[in-house]
PDB file of C-alpha atoms in Angstrom:
ATOM      1  CA  MET A   1      -0.471  -0.172  -0.507  1.00 48.00           C
ATOM      2  CA  LEU A   2       1.697   3.077  -0.966  1.00 58.00           C
ATOM      3  CA  GLY A   3       1.247   6.196   1.606  1.00 65.00           C
ATOM      4  CA  LYS A   4       2.357   9.553   0.592  1.00 78.00           C
ATOM      5  CA  LEU A   5       3.425  10.629  -2.592  1.00 85.00           C
ATOM      6  CA  VAL A   6       5.300  13.727  -2.970  1.00 86.00           C
ATOM      7  CA  THR A   7       7.107  15.870  -5.858  1.00 90.00           C
ATOM      8  CA  GLN A   8      10.851  15.457  -6.124  1.00 89.00           C
ATOM      9  CA  THR A   9      11.225  18.941  -4.662  1.00 89.00           C
ATOM     10  CA  GLU A  10       9.498  18.129  -1.579  1.00 86.00           C
ATOM     11  CA  PHE A  11      11.249  15.160  -0.999  1.00 86.00           C
ATOM     12  CA  ALA A  12      14.805  17.196  -1.509  1.00 85.00           C
ATOM     13  CA  GLU A  13      13.256  19.507   1.251  1.00 83.00           C
ATOM     14  CA  LEU A  14      11.776  16.458   3.360  1.00 79.00           C
ATOM     15  CA  ILE A  15      15.374  14.828   3.967  1.00 78.00           C
ATOM     16  CA  GLY A  16      17.082  18.284   3.292  1.00 77.00           C
ATOM     17  CA  VAL A  17      19.251  18.430   0.096  1.00 83.00           C
ATOM     18  CA  SER A  18      19.073  19.734  -2.930  1.00 86.00           C
ATOM     19  CA  LYS A  19      16.323  18.944  -5.360  1.00 88.00           C
ATOM     20  CA  GLN A  20      19.733  17.668  -7.691  1.00 90.00           C
ATOM     21  CA  ALA A  21      20.517  15.678  -5.981  1.00 88.00           C
ATOM     22  CA  VAL A  22      17.720  13.579  -5.368  1.00 88.00           C
ATOM     23  CA  HIS A  23      17.227  15.032  -9.662  1.00 88.00           C
ATOM     24  CA  LYS A  24      21.066  12.726 -10.278  1.00 89.00           C
ATOM     25  CA  VAL A  25      19.306   9.726  -6.891  1.00 88.00           C
ATOM     26  CA  LEU A  26      16.883   9.010  -9.750  1.00 88.00           C
ATOM     27  CA  LYS A  27      18.923   9.315 -13.043  1.00 87.00           C
ATOM     28  CA  ARG A  28      20.731   6.750 -11.662  1.00 85.00           C
ATOM     29  CA  GLY A  29      17.625   4.627 -10.776  1.00 80.00           C
ATOM     30  CA  ASP A  30      19.418   2.541  -8.094  1.00 76.00           C
ATOM     31  CA  ARG A  31      19.024   4.391  -4.874  1.00 80.00           C
ATOM     32  CA  LEU A  32      15.337   4.785  -5.062  1.00 84.00           C
ATOM     33  CA  SER A  33      14.672   2.485  -7.094  1.00 80.00           C
ATOM     34  CA  LYS A  34      11.576   0.956  -4.584  1.00 82.00           C
ATOM     35  CA  SER A  35       9.640   3.856  -3.685  1.00 85.00           C
ATOM     36  CA  VAL A  36       9.400   6.130  -6.818  1.00 89.00           C
ATOM     37  CA  VAL A  37       5.677   5.343  -8.550  1.00 89.00           C
ATOM     38  CA  LYS A  38       5.241   6.635 -12.210  1.00 87.00           C
ATOM     39  CA  THR A  39       2.060   8.637 -12.619  1.00 89.00           C
ATOM     40  CA  ALA A  40       0.553  10.597 -15.265  1.00 89.00           C
ATOM     41  CA  ASP A  41       2.321  13.985 -13.386  1.00 87.00           C
ATOM     42  CA  GLY A  42       5.794  12.506 -14.166  1.00 87.00           C
ATOM     43  CA  LEU A  43       7.986  10.687 -11.100  1.00 87.00           C
ATOM     44  CA  ARG A  44       6.887  10.968  -7.269  1.00 90.00           C
ATOM     45  CA  ILE A  45       8.197   9.249  -4.464  1.00 89.00           C
ATOM     46  CA  ASP A  46       6.685   7.251  -1.546  1.00 86.00           C
ATOM     47  CA  ALA A  47       7.438   9.717   1.900  1.00 82.00           C
ATOM     48  CA  SER A  48       7.362   7.142   3.143  1.00 78.00           C
ATOM     49  CA  GLU A  49       9.384   4.129   1.608  1.00 82.00           C
ATOM     50  CA  GLY A  50      11.761   6.298   0.104  1.00 83.00           C
ATOM     51  CA  VAL A  51      12.908   8.072   3.096  1.00 81.00           C
ATOM     52  CA  LEU A  52      14.279   4.657   4.976  1.00 78.00           C
ATOM     53  CA  GLU A  53      15.709   3.589   1.224  1.00 81.00           C
ATOM     54  CA  TRP A  54      17.548   7.157   1.110  1.00 81.00           C
ATOM     55  CA  PHE A  55      18.990   6.820   4.605  1.00 74.00           C
ATOM     56  CA  LEU A  56      20.023   3.012   4.162  1.00 73.00           C
ATOM     57  CA  ASN A  57      21.504   2.519   0.483  1.00 70.00           C
ATOM     58  CA  GLY A  58      23.447   6.092   0.992  1.00 61.00           C
ATOM     59  CA  ASP A  59      25.837   7.888   2.073  1.00 52.00           C
ATOM     60  CA  SER A  60      23.859  11.220   3.596  1.00 49.00           C
ATOM     61  CA  SER A  61      27.018  13.843   3.681  1.00 47.00           C
ATOM     62  CA  HIS A  62      28.245  12.348   0.072  1.00 50.00           C
ATOM     63  CA  ASP A  63      24.806  14.035  -1.286  1.00 51.00           C
ATOM     64  CA  ARG A  64      24.694  16.778   1.231  1.00 47.00           C
ATOM     65  CA  GLY A  65      28.113  17.938   0.058  1.00 43.00           C
ATOM     66  CA  GLY A  66      29.989  16.618   2.624  1.00 37.00           C
ATOM     67  CA  HIS A  67      28.320  19.080   5.086  1.00 38.00           C
ATOM     68  CA  MET A  68      24.583  18.863   6.825  1.00 40.00           C
ATOM     69  CA  VAL A  69      22.547  22.055   5.481  1.00 41.00           C
ATOM     70  CA  THR A  70      19.482  23.767   6.000  1.00 40.00           C
ATOM     71  CA  ALA A  71      15.919  23.175   4.467  1.00 39.00           C
ATOM     72  CA  VAL A  72      17.904  26.724   2.328  1.00 38.00           C
ATOM     73  CA  GLY A  73      20.891  24.843   2.208  1.00 42.00           C
ATOM     74  CA  THR A  74      22.883  27.423   4.226  1.00 42.00           C
ATOM     75  CA  PRO A  75      24.329  24.904   6.871  1.00 43.00           C
ATOM     76  CA  ARG A  76      23.714  23.801   9.959  1.00 45.00           C
ATOM     77  CA  VAL A  77      24.742  25.730  12.999  1.00 44.00           C
ATOM     78  CA  ASP A  78      26.108  24.699  16.301  1.00 46.00           C
ATOM     79  CA  GLY A  79      24.865  21.638  16.496  1.00 48.00           C
ATOM     80  CA  ILE A  80      21.153  23.141  16.253  1.00 52.00           C
ATOM     81  CA  MET A  81      19.268  20.220  14.051  1.00 55.00           C
ATOM     82  CA  ALA A  82      17.671  22.019  10.654  1.00 62.00           C
ATOM     83  CA  LEU A  83      13.678  21.446  10.273  1.00 64.00           C
ATOM     84  CA  SER A  84      13.941  19.238   7.445  1.00 66.00           C
ATOM     85  CA  GLU A  85      16.731  17.055   8.674  1.00 67.00           C
ATOM     86  CA  SER A  86      14.541  16.662  12.028  1.00 69.00           C
ATOM     87  CA  ASN A  87      11.201  15.373   9.588  1.00 72.00           C
ATOM     88  CA  ALA A  88      13.821  13.252   7.449  1.00 73.00           C
ATOM     89  CA  MET A  89      14.856  11.888  11.080  1.00 73.00           C
ATOM     90  CA  ARG A  90      10.773  11.684  12.063  1.00 76.00           C
ATOM     91  CA  ALA A  91       9.600   9.867   9.182  1.00 77.00           C
ATOM     92  CA  HIS A  92      12.156   7.672   8.508  1.00 73.00           C
ATOM     93  CA  TYR A  93      11.745   6.108  12.253  1.00 77.00           C
ATOM     94  CA  ALA A  94       8.231   5.883  11.530  1.00 79.00           C
ATOM     95  CA  VAL A  95       8.630   4.040   8.754  1.00 78.00           C
ATOM     96  CA  LEU A  96      10.965   1.484  11.226  1.00 77.00           C
ATOM     97  CA  ILE A  97       8.129   1.375  13.195  1.00 79.00           C
ATOM     98  CA  LYS A  98       5.899   0.925  11.169  1.00 77.00           C
ATOM     99  CA  GLN A  99       8.010  -1.749   9.679  1.00 74.00           C
ATOM    100  CA  LEU A 100       8.614  -2.760  13.175  1.00 76.00           C
ATOM    101  CA  LYS A 101       4.428  -3.612  13.921  1.00 76.00           C
ATOM    102  CA  PHE A 102       3.964  -5.660   9.877  1.00 71.00           C
ATOM    103  CA  GLU A 103       6.720  -7.820  11.467  1.00 73.00           C
ATOM    104  CA  GLN A 104       4.276  -8.373  14.916  1.00 72.00           C
ATOM    105  CA  ALA A 105       1.512  -8.932  13.421  1.00 73.00           C
ATOM    106  CA  ALA A 106       3.065 -11.506  10.928  1.00 71.00           C
ATOM    107  CA  LYS A 107       4.224 -13.136  13.459  1.00 73.00           C
ATOM    108  CA  ARG A 108       7.503 -12.330  11.932  1.00 71.00           C
ATOM    109  CA  LEU A 109       9.061 -11.519  15.311  1.00 70.00           C
ATOM    110  CA  MET A 110       9.974 -14.139  18.563  1.00 69.00           C
ATOM    111  CA  PRO A 111       9.478 -12.811  22.051  1.00 74.00           C
ATOM    112  CA  ALA A 112      13.066 -12.077  23.556  1.00 74.00           C
ATOM    113  CA  GLU A 113      12.492 -14.289  26.189  1.00 80.00           C
ATOM    114  CA  LYS A 114      10.952 -16.532  24.525  1.00 79.00           C
ATOM    115  CA  TYR A 115      14.431 -16.685  22.229  1.00 75.00           C
ATOM    116  CA  GLN A 116      16.226 -17.245  25.212  1.00 78.00           C
ATOM    117  CA  ARG A 117      14.717 -20.138  26.716  1.00 83.00           C
ATOM    118  CA  GLU A 118      14.897 -21.698  22.991  1.00 82.00           C
ATOM    119  CA  ALA A 119      18.285 -21.396  22.869  1.00 79.00           C
ATOM    120  CA  ALA A 120      19.284 -22.289  26.363  1.00 81.00           C
ATOM    121  CA  GLU A 121      17.714 -25.168  26.480  1.00 85.00           C
ATOM    122  CA  ILE A 122      19.230 -26.452  22.193  1.00 84.00           C
ATOM    123  CA  ALA A 123      22.571 -25.314  23.456  1.00 81.00           C
ATOM    124  CA  ARG A 124      21.819 -27.512  26.625  1.00 83.00           C
ATOM    125  CA  THR A 125      20.664 -30.081  24.329  1.00 86.00           C
ATOM    126  CA  THR A 126      23.679 -30.270  22.187  1.00 84.00           C
ATOM    127  CA  ARG A 127      25.951 -30.027  24.907  1.00 82.00           C
ATOM    128  CA  ASP A 128      24.604 -33.355  26.268  1.00 85.00           C
ATOM    129  CA  ARG A 129      24.924 -35.031  23.440  1.00 84.00           C
ATOM    130  CA  MET A 130      28.084 -33.922  22.820  1.00 83.00           C
ATOM    131  CA  LEU A 131      29.484 -34.704  25.748  1.00 82.00           C
ATOM    132  CA  ASN A 132      28.178 -38.170  25.085  1.00 84.00           C
ATOM    133  CA  VAL A 133      30.145 -39.076  21.776  1.00 83.00           C
ATOM    134  CA  PRO A 134      33.118 -40.542  23.273  1.00 81.00           C
ATOM    135  CA  TYR A 135      30.813 -42.897  25.367  1.00 81.00           C
ATOM    136  CA  ASP A 136      29.228 -43.788  22.141  1.00 83.00           C
ATOM    137  CA  VAL A 137      32.583 -43.925  19.996  1.00 79.00           C
ATOM    138  CA  ILE A 138      33.328 -46.672  22.107  1.00 78.00           C
ATOM    139  CA  GLY A 139      30.373 -48.451  22.860  1.00 81.00           C
ATOM    140  CA  PHE A 140      30.586 -48.748  18.952  1.00 81.00           C
ATOM    141  CA  GLN A 141      34.386 -49.868  19.213  1.00 77.00           C
ATOM    142  CA  THR A 142      33.466 -53.242  21.254  1.00 78.00           C
ATOM    143  CA  ARG A 143      30.359 -54.021  20.017  1.00 81.00           C
ATOM    144  CA  ALA A 144      32.619 -53.971  16.095  1.00 82.00           C
ATOM    145  CA  LEU A 145      35.693 -55.520  18.341  1.00 78.00           C
ATOM    146  CA  LYS A 146      33.361 -58.343  19.375  1.00 78.00           C
ATOM    147  CA  ASN A 147      31.686 -59.341  16.166  1.00 83.00           C
ATOM    148  CA  MET A 148      35.691 -59.457  14.044  1.00 81.00           C
ATOM    149  CA  ALA A 149      36.401 -61.413  17.136  1.00 79.00           C
ATOM    150  CA  LYS A 150      32.933 -63.575  16.382  1.00 80.00           C
ATOM    151  CA  GLU A 151      33.219 -63.683  12.377  1.00 84.00           C
ATOM    152  CA  MET A 152      37.037 -64.754  12.718  1.00 83.00           C
ATOM    153  CA  GLY A 153      35.494 -67.553  15.041  1.00 81.00           C
ATOM    154  CA  ILE A 154      37.168 -66.971  18.373  1.00 78.00           C
ATOM    155  CA  SER A 155      34.242 -67.004  21.308  1.00 71.00           C
ATOM    156  CA  GLU A 156      36.824 -65.435  23.919  1.00 72.00           C
ATOM    157  CA  LEU A 157      39.630 -63.059  23.372  1.00 68.00           C
ATOM    158  CA  ASP A 158      42.108 -63.121  25.322  1.00 75.00           C
ATOM    159  CA  PRO A 159      42.437 -61.579  28.360  1.00 77.00           C
ATOM    160  CA  LYS A 160      45.783 -59.775  27.904  1.00 78.00           C
ATOM    161  CA  LEU A 161      44.914 -58.770  24.673  1.00 74.00           C
ATOM    162  CA  GLU A 162      41.217 -57.165  25.762  1.00 75.00           C
ATOM    163  CA  GLY A 163      43.277 -55.589  28.539  1.00 81.00           C
ATOM    164  CA  ALA A 164      44.924 -54.092  26.251  1.00 80.00           C
ATOM    165  CA  VAL A 165      42.219 -52.696  23.921  1.00 77.00           C
ATOM    166  CA  ASN A 166      39.816 -51.867  27.058  1.00 79.00           C
ATOM    167  CA  GLY A 167      42.852 -49.301  27.783  1.00 84.00           C
ATOM    168  CA  CYS A 168      43.735 -48.325  24.726  1.00 82.00           C
ATOM    169  CA  ALA A 169      39.993 -47.428  24.426  1.00 81.00           C
ATOM    170  CA  ASP A 170      39.961 -45.966  27.485  1.00 84.00           C
ATOM    171  CA  ALA A 171      42.765 -42.878  26.556  1.00 86.00           C
ATOM    172  CA  ILE A 172      40.550 -43.139  23.194  1.00 84.00           C
ATOM    173  CA  ARG A 173      37.137 -41.544  25.513  1.00 82.00           C
ATOM    174  CA  ARG A 174      39.755 -39.665  27.450  1.00 86.00           C
ATOM    175  CA  GLU A 175      41.312 -37.643  24.943  1.00 87.00           C
ATOM    176  CA  LEU A 176      37.578 -37.188  23.098  1.00 85.00           C
ATOM    177  CA  LYS A 177      36.194 -35.679  26.682  1.00 85.00           C
ATOM    178  CA  VAL A 178      39.091 -33.403  26.450  1.00 87.00           C
ATOM    179  CA  ALA A 179      38.826 -31.644  23.139  1.00 87.00           C
ATOM    180  CA  ILE A 180      35.233 -31.728  22.993  1.00 86.00           C
ATOM    181  CA  THR A 181      35.007 -30.741  26.136  1.00 86.00           C
ATOM    182  CA  LYS A 182      37.573 -27.551  25.267  1.00 87.00           C
ATOM    183  CA  ALA A 183      35.228 -26.239  21.947  1.00 85.00           C
ATOM    184  CA  LEU A 184      32.107 -26.308  24.067  1.00 83.00           C
ATOM    185  CA  ARG A 185      33.584 -23.380  26.340  1.00 84.00           C
ATOM    186  CA  ASP A 186      35.178 -21.875  23.823  1.00 82.00           C
ATOM    187  CA  ILE A 187      31.715 -21.821  21.825  1.00 80.00           C
ATOM    188  CA  ALA A 188      30.197 -19.837  25.240  1.00 78.00           C
ATOM    189  CA  ALA A 189      32.934 -17.702  25.709  1.00 79.00           C
ATOM    190  CA  TRP A 190      32.319 -16.550  21.989  1.00 78.00           C
ATOM    191  CA  ALA A 191      28.167 -16.684  22.540  1.00 70.00           C
ATOM    192  CA  SER A 192      29.270 -14.343  25.857  1.00 70.00           C
ATOM    193  CA  GLN A 193      30.926 -12.257  24.089  1.00 67.00           C
ATOM    194  CA  GLY A 194      28.759 -11.769  21.543  1.00 54.00           C
ATOM    195  CA  ASP A 195      25.351 -11.104  23.880  1.00 56.00           C
ATOM    196  CA  ALA A 196      28.100  -8.461  25.698  1.00 48.00           C
ATOM    197  CA  THR A 197      27.880  -6.502  23.156  1.00 48.00           C
ATOM    198  CA  ALA A 198      23.945  -6.423  21.562  1.00 48.00           C
TER     199      ALA A 198
END
């Protein structure tokens, strides 16, 4: 659904740049590709979508000639925000809020608490399965050895050989457990750093 359609001049005033800057972008055809509408009166721009595209798809300082400008083209003074800039920012965040509400209504967003609970449960399940891998490997090795002995017609392994095999299997299990535990700790540390910087 289209929002308010404005002319190139009106759009330029809305975002605080010259009409020439907007015309140049429209001629290039990449930055406002989704918000430009052809009407009987010529090209028009969807104000809300256009503001969102403008700020997300380009370098505004470059479009402004390297400095902020007011609606009449004078430099921004003493850090005071120009009216056109304020309107552009307001329109920009209005679009973001509109998009957020749409995503929420479409059930594309998950509450942070639910996400955290599910992520923690998945992490615990994955950890437990990984820590069980060494025991699974040893179980497989023991079964494979017994099947091999059976195929060779050996009903009972020599106690010394069996002890040596079991000792080797136990050493493999310990090494695997150490390696997997270290890997899980590294992943947990990496995830913690991500949470801290989020």
